[in-house]
Tab-separated table of C-alpha atoms in Angstrom:
chain	number	residue	atom	x	y	z
A	475	UNK	CA	27.482	-22.017	47.180
A	476	UNK	CA	31.378	-20.775	48.961
A	477	UNK	CA	32.895	-24.777	49.604
A	478	UNK	CA	31.985	-27.567	47.912
A	479	UNK	CA	29.758	-29.780	49.053
A	480	UNK	CA	29.597	-33.728	48.477
A	481	UNK	CA	26.814	-35.860	49.419
A	482	UNK	CA	25.220	-38.421	50.788
A	483	UNK	CA	27.716	-38.147	52.993
A	484	UNK	CA	27.615	-41.934	52.993
A	485	UNK	CA	25.984	-44.868	51.082
A	486	UNK	CA	25.391	-48.318	51.771
A	487	UNK	CA	25.070	-50.872	47.583
A	488	UNK	CA	23.935	-53.139	47.088
A	489	UNK	CA	26.827	-55.795	44.610
A	490	UNK	CA	26.328	-54.957	41.418
A	491	UNK	CA	23.345	-51.945	41.772
A	492	UNK	CA	24.249	-48.752	39.715
A	493	UNK	CA	24.751	-45.243	42.313
A	494	UNK	CA	25.796	-41.951	41.668
A	495	UNK	CA	26.546	-39.059	44.028
A	496	UNK	CA	27.352	-34.811	43.849
A	497	UNK	CA	29.879	-32.538	44.128
A	498	UNK	CA	28.465	-29.254	44.454
A	499	UNK	CA	31.045	-26.327	43.158
A	500	UNK	CA	31.328	-22.956	43.510
A	501	UNK	CA	30.192	-21.415	39.536
A	502	UNK	CA	32.437	-18.007	40.014
A	503	UNK	CA	35.952	-18.266	38.895
A	504	UNK	CA	35.261	-21.798	37.542
A	505	UNK	CA	38.881	-23.314	36.175
A	506	UNK	CA	38.617	-27.647	36.506
A	507	UNK	CA	36.504	-29.897	38.478
A	508	UNK	CA	38.438	-33.226	39.856
A	509	UNK	CA	37.378	-36.515	40.960
A	510	UNK	CA	39.884	-38.759	42.727
A	511	UNK	CA	38.949	-42.411	44.638
A	512	UNK	CA	40.504	-43.090	47.668
A	513	UNK	CA	40.668	-46.536	49.650
A	514	UNK	CA	41.133	-46.875	53.538
A	515	UNK	CA	45.507	-47.064	53.703
A	516	UNK	CA	46.093	-46.181	50.669
A	517	UNK	CA	46.959	-42.709	48.445
A	518	UNK	CA	43.470	-40.788	46.334
A	519	UNK	CA	43.872	-41.838	42.990
A	520	UNK	CA	43.100	-39.274	39.833
A	521	UNK	CA	39.842	-40.285	38.466
A	522	UNK	CA	38.992	-37.881	36.071
A	523	UNK	CA	39.512	-33.694	35.204
A	524	UNK	CA	36.658	-31.836	33.850
A	525	UNK	CA	36.836	-28.367	32.924
A	526	UNK	CA	34.262	-27.845	29.964
A	527	UNK	CA	30.385	-27.290	30.696
A	528	UNK	CA	28.587	-30.148	29.606
A	529	UNK	CA	31.667	-32.344	29.867
A	530	UNK	CA	31.576	-36.184	30.238
A	531	UNK	CA	34.454	-38.309	31.087
A	532	UNK	CA	34.354	-42.295	31.553
A	533	UNK	CA	36.285	-44.295	32.984
A	534	UNK	CA	35.513	-48.245	32.654
A	535	UNK	CA	32.101	-48.946	34.499
A	536	UNK	CA	32.314	-45.461	36.217
A	537	UNK	CA	32.030	-42.640	34.976
A	538	UNK	CA	31.169	-37.870	35.777
A	539	UNK	CA	29.484	-35.148	34.102
A	540	UNK	CA	30.211	-31.496	34.772
A	541	UNK	CA	27.718	-28.595	34.471
A	542	UNK	CA	29.305	-25.082	35.316
A	543	UNK	CA	26.935	-23.059	35.245
A	544	UNK	CA	24.740	-24.475	38.371
A	545	UNK	CA	28.252	-24.960	39.913
A	546	UNK	CA	27.565	-29.394	39.312
A	547	UNK	CA	29.341	-32.716	38.887
A	548	UNK	CA	27.452	-35.903	39.436
A	549	UNK	CA	29.857	-39.793	39.869
A	550	UNK	CA	27.929	-42.577	38.680
A	551	UNK	CA	29.450	-46.133	38.919
A	552	UNK	CA	27.522	-48.695	36.875
A	553	UNK	CA	26.991	-52.137	38.485
A	554	UNK	CA	28.882	-51.972	42.323
A	555	UNK	CA	31.815	-54.713	42.777
A	556	UNK	CA	32.888	-54.769	46.169
A	557	UNK	CA	36.251	-52.651	44.579
A	558	UNK	CA	34.815	-50.376	44.106
A	559	UNK	CA	34.424	-49.617	47.657
A	560	UNK	CA	36.005	-46.696	49.019
A	561	UNK	CA	35.716	-42.380	49.817
A	562	UNK	CA	35.082	-40.275	46.767
A	563	UNK	CA	36.908	-36.830	46.702
A	564	UNK	CA	36.121	-33.584	44.095
A	565	UNK	CA	37.266	-30.559	44.234
A	566	UNK	CA	37.700	-27.215	41.981
A	567	UNK	CA	40.159	-25.163	41.033
A	568	UNK	CA	39.284	-21.339	40.375
A	569	UNK	CA	40.985	-18.525	37.099
A	570	UNK	CA	42.324	-16.530	40.548
A	571	UNK	CA	46.293	-17.666	38.350
A	572	UNK	CA	47.239	-20.374	41.388
A	573	UNK	CA	47.302	-23.703	41.912
A	574	UNK	CA	45.166	-23.933	44.888
A	575	UNK	CA	42.221	-26.787	44.629
A	576	UNK	CA	39.325	-26.806	47.096
A	577	UNK	CA	37.946	-30.725	48.931
A	578	UNK	CA	35.123	-31.841	49.715
A	579	UNK	CA	34.439	-33.796	52.006
A	580	UNK	CA	34.023	-36.914	50.321
A	581	UNK	CA	30.990	-39.775	49.737
A	582	UNK	CA	32.599	-43.048	51.200
A	583	UNK	CA	30.087	-45.230	49.215
A	584	UNK	CA	30.296	-49.242	50.998
A	585	UNK	CA	29.386	-52.213	48.425
A	586	UNK	CA	27.378	-54.701	49.688
A	587	UNK	CA	28.751	-58.039	48.560
B	1440	UNK	CA	50.565	-46.822	43.167
B	1441	UNK	CA	51.064	-43.732	42.622
B	1442	UNK	CA	54.757	-42.524	42.386
B	1443	UNK	CA	55.154	-40.614	45.568
B	1444	UNK	CA	55.850	-42.358	49.381
B	1445	UNK	CA	56.189	-40.693	52.449
B	1446	UNK	CA	57.935	-41.903	55.691
B	1447	UNK	CA	57.170	-42.765	58.080
B	1448	UNK	CA	53.002	-43.924	57.472
B	1449	UNK	CA	52.760	-42.963	61.284
B	1450	UNK	CA	54.329	-40.926	64.034
B	1451	UNK	CA	53.791	-40.491	67.818
B	1452	UNK	CA	55.647	-36.572	69.130
B	1453	UNK	CA	54.933	-34.832	72.634
B	1454	UNK	CA	54.569	-32.059	71.959
B	1455	UNK	CA	58.102	-30.986	72.640
B	1456	UNK	CA	59.481	-32.778	70.185
B	1457	UNK	CA	61.277	-31.464	67.031
B	1458	UNK	CA	60.125	-34.044	64.288
B	1459	UNK	CA	60.223	-34.851	60.225
B	1460	UNK	CA	57.892	-35.922	57.719
B	1461	UNK	CA	58.802	-37.150	54.274
B	1462	UNK	CA	57.839	-36.342	50.643
B	1463	UNK	CA	59.338	-37.920	48.239
B	1464	UNK	CA	58.125	-38.052	44.062
B	1465	UNK	CA	59.965	-40.175	41.082
B	1466	UNK	CA	57.003	-39.126	38.495
B	1467	UNK	CA	59.884	-36.483	37.559
B	1468	UNK	CA	57.151	-33.340	38.267
B	1469	UNK	CA	58.106	-29.607	39.343
B	1470	UNK	CA	55.465	-28.602	42.283
B	1471	UNK	CA	55.203	-30.592	45.594
B	1472	UNK	CA	52.453	-29.845	48.512
B	1473	UNK	CA	50.978	-30.883	51.274
B	1474	UNK	CA	48.345	-31.689	52.681
B	1475	UNK	CA	46.682	-31.947	55.741
B	1476	UNK	CA	42.996	-33.985	56.635
B	1477	UNK	CA	41.327	-33.325	60.373
B	1478	UNK	CA	38.449	-36.045	61.454
B	1479	UNK	CA	35.576	-35.898	59.504
B	1480	UNK	CA	36.838	-32.222	57.131
B	1481	UNK	CA	38.243	-32.028	53.531
B	1482	UNK	CA	41.918	-31.797	52.765
B	1483	UNK	CA	42.905	-28.358	53.088
B	1484	UNK	CA	46.025	-26.966	51.661
B	1485	UNK	CA	49.059	-25.804	53.065
B	1486	UNK	CA	52.298	-25.289	51.653
B	1487	UNK	CA	52.697	-25.579	47.647
B	1488	UNK	CA	56.044	-25.536	45.697
B	1489	UNK	CA	56.431	-24.957	42.265
B	1490	UNK	CA	59.775	-25.183	41.017
B	1491	UNK	CA	61.233	-25.485	44.914
B	1492	UNK	CA	59.841	-21.512	45.551
B	1493	UNK	CA	57.200	-22.255	47.786
B	1494	UNK	CA	54.545	-20.348	46.008
B	1495	UNK	CA	51.678	-20.564	48.728
B	1496	UNK	CA	50.886	-20.734	52.027
B	1497	UNK	CA	47.603	-21.310	52.923
B	1498	UNK	CA	47.482	-19.575	56.636
B	1499	UNK	CA	49.901	-21.851	58.386
B	1500	UNK	CA	51.104	-22.038	61.526
B	1501	UNK	CA	55.053	-21.733	61.959
B	1502	UNK	CA	54.863	-24.602	64.530
B	1503	UNK	CA	55.183	-25.960	60.686
B	1504	UNK	CA	57.790	-25.388	58.516
B	1505	UNK	CA	58.922	-27.034	55.111
B	1506	UNK	CA	61.803	-26.912	52.997
B	1507	UNK	CA	62.048	-28.215	49.173
B	1508	UNK	CA	65.329	-28.802	48.968
B	1509	UNK	CA	64.867	-29.777	45.087
B	1510	UNK	CA	62.053	-30.861	43.438
B	1511	UNK	CA	61.982	-33.804	44.491
B	1512	UNK	CA	61.614	-33.812	47.882
B	1513	UNK	CA	59.617	-32.329	50.789
B	1514	UNK	CA	60.068	-32.099	53.730
B	1515	UNK	CA	57.734	-31.044	56.870
B	1516	UNK	CA	59.267	-30.310	60.004
B	1517	UNK	CA	56.847	-30.221	63.052
B	1518	UNK	CA	57.748	-27.684	65.712
B	1519	UNK	CA	56.497	-27.616	69.683
B	1520	UNK	CA	52.326	-28.989	67.414
B	1521	UNK	CA	49.660	-28.760	69.771
B	1522	UNK	CA	47.507	-32.269	70.167
B	1523	UNK	CA	44.866	-30.842	67.861
B	1524	UNK	CA	47.635	-30.577	64.975
B	1525	UNK	CA	46.856	-34.185	64.872
B	1526	UNK	CA	45.927	-35.102	61.287
B	1527	UNK	CA	46.296	-36.971	58.924
B	1528	UNK	CA	49.420	-35.340	56.380
B	1529	UNK	CA	48.898	-35.953	52.236
B	1530	UNK	CA	52.026	-34.931	50.153
B	1531	UNK	CA	51.571	-34.670	46.829
B	1532	UNK	CA	52.824	-32.890	43.601
B	1533	UNK	CA	51.624	-32.854	40.405
B	1534	UNK	CA	53.696	-31.721	36.777
B	1535	UNK	CA	53.573	-27.443	36.863
B	1536	UNK	CA	55.019	-25.649	34.603
B	1537	UNK	CA	56.073	-21.853	34.750
B	1538	UNK	CA	53.179	-21.285	33.461
B	1539	UNK	CA	50.755	-22.101	35.791
B	1540	UNK	CA	49.229	-25.736	34.547
B	1541	UNK	CA	46.213	-25.651	36.225
B	1542	UNK	CA	44.236	-28.354	35.122
B	1543	UNK	CA	46.998	-30.850	36.294
B	1544	UNK	CA	46.488	-33.325	37.918
B	1545	UNK	CA	48.300	-34.230	41.784
B	1546	UNK	CA	49.099	-37.535	42.594
B	1547	UNK	CA	49.625	-37.896	46.448
B	1548	UNK	CA	51.130	-39.815	48.988
B	1549	UNK	CA	49.573	-42.481	51.717
B	1550	UNK	CA	49.475	-39.919	53.606
B	1551	UNK	CA	51.169	-39.788	57.304
B	1552	UNK	CA	49.117	-40.235	60.348
B	1553	UNK	CA	50.487	-37.639	63.215
B	1554	UNK	CA	49.580	-38.080	67.098
B	1555	UNK	CA	50.697	-35.137	68.848
B	1556	UNK	CA	50.292	-36.546	73.008
């Protein structure tokens, strides 16, 4: 994998259901993986930064896991609520010594009441 | 509210106009960034300033000219743009330090929606 890829591109989930989606990134020269939540007409909001293989982070009903050897991260949302509707972005950073984040195109999540 | 503000939120300009986008951060950060998001494309880094020095120019055409007068303010000067430059322009900031801490979270503004006619 040369770029950061996210799947699916969009997702509709019934309120109360749990869901998850994927971020794939280049595993070579990996340094950090960021997840952001972006509601329409607002600023992207940082959710997690993960660096270690096997890392798992949690924030309320949202959690994320990281596999740096195979180059993927999962984001999980438990018991989806309408306020979870947003685009979820992931971005990877390499250890090349610069500040560059490479973003995926995002997963657009819509919660159906 | 992330502590990063951008003005204007919307801008329509002709190809011969000169305009500027402004970003201000109230977080005491030392690094600031300009990103571009075109339709159905990922966020694309344009410029990075660390301690007011430009440390990254991601092959951006010269019709985009950044300016960072201090660590709280960042401008993007626009001159003779093309219709394909229409996009959402996002500013971000992070703590940064002289060692270039690489796990710093970037805090984003809400963006300026630019339309070039």
